[in-house]
Coordinates of C-alpha atoms in Angstrom, one line a residue:
P1 CA 7.6 -31.2 -28.8
L2 CA 4.6 -30.3 -26.6
F3 CA 5.3 -29.3 -22.6
R4 CA 3.3 -31.9 -20.7
G5 CA -0.2 -31.0 -20.0
D6 CA -0.4 -28.5 -23.5
C7 CA -2.4 -31.1 -25.7
E8 CA -5.3 -29.5 -25.1
A9 CA -4.2 -25.8 -25.4
Y10 CA -2.0 -27.2 -28.6
L11 CA -5.7 -28.5 -29.7
Q12 CA -7.1 -25.2 -29.5
G13 CA -4.7 -23.4 -31.5
I14 CA -2.7 -21.8 -28.5
S15 CA 1.0 -22.7 -28.9
P16 CA 2.9 -24.8 -25.9
M17 CA 5.1 -20.8 -25.0
K18 CA 1.9 -19.1 -24.9
S19 CA -0.5 -21.2 -22.6
W20 CA 3.0 -21.5 -20.0
M21 CA 3.5 -17.3 -20.1
Q22 CA -0.2 -16.7 -19.8
G23 CA -0.1 -19.5 -16.8
Y24 CA 2.8 -17.8 -15.4
I25 CA 0.9 -14.6 -15.9
E26 CA -2.2 -15.7 -13.7
K27 CA 0.1 -16.9 -11.1
L28 CA 1.6 -13.8 -10.9
K29 CA -1.7 -12.2 -10.7
S30 CA -3.0 -14.5 -8.1
L31 CA 0.3 -14.2 -5.8
H32 CA 0.4 -10.0 -6.2
D33 CA -3.5 -9.9 -5.1
A34 CA -2.7 -12.2 -2.3
I35 CA -0.2 -9.8 -0.5
P36 CA -1.8 -8.7 3.0
P37 CA -2.7 -4.6 2.9
E38 CA -2.9 -5.0 6.3
E39 CA 0.9 -6.2 7.1
F40 CA 1.6 -3.9 3.9
E41 CA 0.3 -1.1 5.9
R42 CA 2.4 -1.8 8.8
I43 CA 5.6 -1.8 6.6
V44 CA 5.0 1.8 5.5
A45 CA 4.1 3.1 8.6
V46 CA 7.2 1.5 10.4
F47 CA 9.2 3.6 7.4
K48 CA 7.5 6.8 7.9
Q49 CA 8.4 6.4 11.8
A50 CA 12.2 5.8 11.2
H51 CA 11.8 8.5 8.7
D52 CA 10.4 10.8 11.1
K53 CA 12.9 10.2 13.9
D54 CA 15.8 10.3 11.4
R55 CA 16.8 6.6 12.6
M56 CA 18.9 4.2 9.5
I57 CA 17.2 1.6 7.6
F58 CA 19.5 -1.3 6.7
T59 CA 18.3 -3.4 3.6
F60 CA 20.0 -6.7 2.4
G61 CA 19.3 -9.7 0.6
N62 CA 21.0 -13.0 -1.3
G63 CA 21.1 -13.2 -5.3
A64 CA 18.0 -11.3 -6.9
N65 CA 17.1 -9.4 -3.0
A66 CA 20.9 -8.5 -3.2
A67 CA 19.7 -6.3 -6.3
H68 CA 16.4 -5.6 -4.8
A69 CA 17.9 -4.2 -1.8
S70 CA 20.3 -2.3 -3.8
H71 CA 17.3 -0.4 -6.0
F72 CA 15.2 -0.3 -3.1
A73 CA 17.4 1.7 -1.4
T74 CA 17.8 3.9 -4.5
D75 CA 14.3 4.4 -5.0
M76 CA 13.8 5.3 -1.5
G77 CA 17.4 7.3 -0.7
K78 CA 16.7 9.2 -4.2
G79 CA 13.5 8.9 -5.2
A80 CA 10.9 9.1 -2.0
S81 CA 13.2 11.5 -0.6
D82 CA 12.9 13.8 -3.2
T83 CA 9.3 14.4 -2.2
L84 CA 9.6 15.2 1.4
D85 CA 11.4 17.6 3.6
K86 CA 14.2 15.8 4.6
P87 CA 16.2 12.9 3.3
F88 CA 15.7 8.9 4.0
R89 CA 19.0 7.7 6.2
I90 CA 19.1 4.7 4.3
L91 CA 22.2 2.2 3.3
S92 CA 21.8 -1.4 1.2
L93 CA 24.7 -3.5 2.8
N94 CA 25.3 -5.5 -0.3
D95 CA 26.9 -2.6 -2.1
N96 CA 30.2 -2.7 0.0
T97 CA 32.1 -5.3 -2.3
S98 CA 35.2 -4.8 -0.2
W99 CA 33.0 -4.8 3.2
L100 CA 31.6 -8.1 2.0
T101 CA 34.8 -10.0 0.6
A102 CA 37.0 -8.8 3.7
V103 CA 34.1 -10.3 5.9
G104 CA 33.1 -13.7 4.1
N105 CA 36.9 -14.3 3.5
D106 CA 38.3 -13.4 6.8
Y107 CA 35.5 -14.5 8.8
S108 CA 32.5 -16.3 7.4
Y109 CA 30.0 -15.7 4.4
E110 CA 27.1 -16.0 6.9
D111 CA 28.9 -12.7 8.7
V112 CA 28.5 -10.3 5.9
F113 CA 25.5 -8.8 7.0
V114 CA 25.5 -8.8 10.7
R115 CA 29.6 -7.6 10.4
Q116 CA 28.2 -4.4 8.7
L117 CA 25.3 -4.4 11.5
K118 CA 27.6 -4.2 14.5
N119 CA 29.4 -1.1 13.0
Y120 CA 26.3 1.1 12.1
G121 CA 23.0 -0.2 13.8
K122 CA 21.8 1.8 17.0
P123 CA 18.5 0.8 19.1
G124 CA 15.4 2.1 16.8
D125 CA 16.8 1.8 13.4
V126 CA 15.3 -0.3 11.0
V127 CA 16.5 -3.2 9.4
F128 CA 14.5 -4.7 5.9
T129 CA 15.5 -7.4 4.4
M130 CA 14.2 -9.8 1.9
S131 CA 14.2 -13.8 1.0
V132 CA 12.5 -16.6 -1.0
S133 CA 12.8 -19.3 1.6
G134 CA 13.3 -16.8 4.8
N135 CA 16.3 -19.3 5.9
S136 CA 19.5 -17.5 4.5
P137 CA 21.9 -18.3 7.0
N138 CA 23.7 -14.3 6.5
C139 CA 19.9 -12.6 7.1
V140 CA 19.2 -14.4 10.0
A141 CA 22.6 -14.2 11.6
A142 CA 21.8 -10.3 11.0
V143 CA 18.3 -10.1 11.8
R144 CA 19.1 -12.1 15.3
W145 CA 21.5 -9.8 16.2
A146 CA 19.3 -7.0 15.5
K147 CA 16.4 -8.2 17.6
E148 CA 18.6 -8.7 20.5
N149 CA 19.7 -4.8 20.1
G150 CA 16.9 -2.9 19.9
L151 CA 16.5 -3.1 16.2
K152 CA 12.9 -3.4 14.2
V153 CA 12.8 -5.9 11.9
L154 CA 10.5 -6.2 8.7
T155 CA 10.8 -9.0 5.9
V156 CA 8.7 -10.5 2.6
V157 CA 9.7 -13.7 1.9
G158 CA 8.1 -17.1 0.7
E159 CA 5.3 -19.4 1.7
K160 CA 7.9 -21.2 4.1
R161 CA 8.2 -18.2 6.1
G162 CA 11.1 -19.7 8.0
V163 CA 13.1 -17.8 10.5
L164 CA 12.5 -14.6 9.3
A165 CA 9.3 -14.4 9.3
D166 CA 9.5 -15.7 12.9
L167 CA 11.4 -13.1 13.9
A168 CA 10.4 -10.2 12.0
D169 CA 8.3 -6.9 13.8
V170 CA 6.2 -7.3 10.8
A171 CA 6.6 -10.0 8.1
I172 CA 4.4 -10.5 4.5
V173 CA 4.6 -13.7 3.8
L174 CA 3.9 -15.0 -0.1
P175 CA 2.1 -17.7 -0.8
D176 CA 4.3 -19.0 -3.2
N177 CA 7.9 -20.9 -3.6
H178 CA 8.6 -19.9 -7.1
Y179 CA 11.7 -17.8 -7.2
G180 CA 10.8 -15.9 -10.0
R181 CA 7.7 -15.5 -8.9
V182 CA 8.2 -14.5 -5.5
E183 CA 11.3 -12.2 -6.7
D184 CA 8.5 -10.5 -8.8
A185 CA 6.5 -9.5 -6.0
Q186 CA 9.1 -8.7 -3.6
I187 CA 10.7 -6.0 -5.9
A188 CA 6.2 -5.0 -6.4
I189 CA 6.4 -4.6 -2.4
C190 CA 9.8 -2.4 -2.5
H191 CA 7.9 -0.2 -5.7
M192 CA 4.7 0.4 -3.7
I193 CA 6.8 1.5 -0.7
A194 CA 8.7 3.9 -2.4
S195 CA 5.7 4.9 -4.3
A196 CA 3.5 5.5 -1.2
F197 CA 6.1 8.1 0.1
M198 CA 6.5 9.6 -3.7
E199 CA 2.8 10.2 -4.2
G200 CA 1.8 11.5 -0.8
V201 CA -0.2 8.4 0.7
A202 CA 2.4 7.6 3.6

């Protein structure tokens, strides 16, 4: 059966799946084109300052952004660090399963990141979190604590912005609410940040 809105594509000899795929790709291209260069440059500058001053970087998120945080910490802690005179000090707060489940069970899931920040975070350190909604309670709790304790906050969110965009020192707001496309763009931004250091332009 045809998907809604694909009659014209069908009459032109394009399959409904191909038409849907092309539409997804076009929207993704537009979303990538909408990444603001000024905010991206500011985020890279914060990471460079953290590296120069030997500050810790903490990254975290939920769902796909939990995987993005782990991926980003690897790209910065290994890939980018391999090209520099000293390594980045970066930690994904998603990666200690025992700690996450202990905090989630004994306190609340809202506390899984902030409880770790209270152990590690110091003024001048950096928090980098990603969320499509911008309102994930555990990310918001961690960011509020970070702001109150002198850490710099960076975020990449969807077009709803949410509390995270309002609290962050630098926020990239992606003009889409489609989870797949926003998450596609978020990992692309992570790759660009790491590549900026790997390729010597940061």
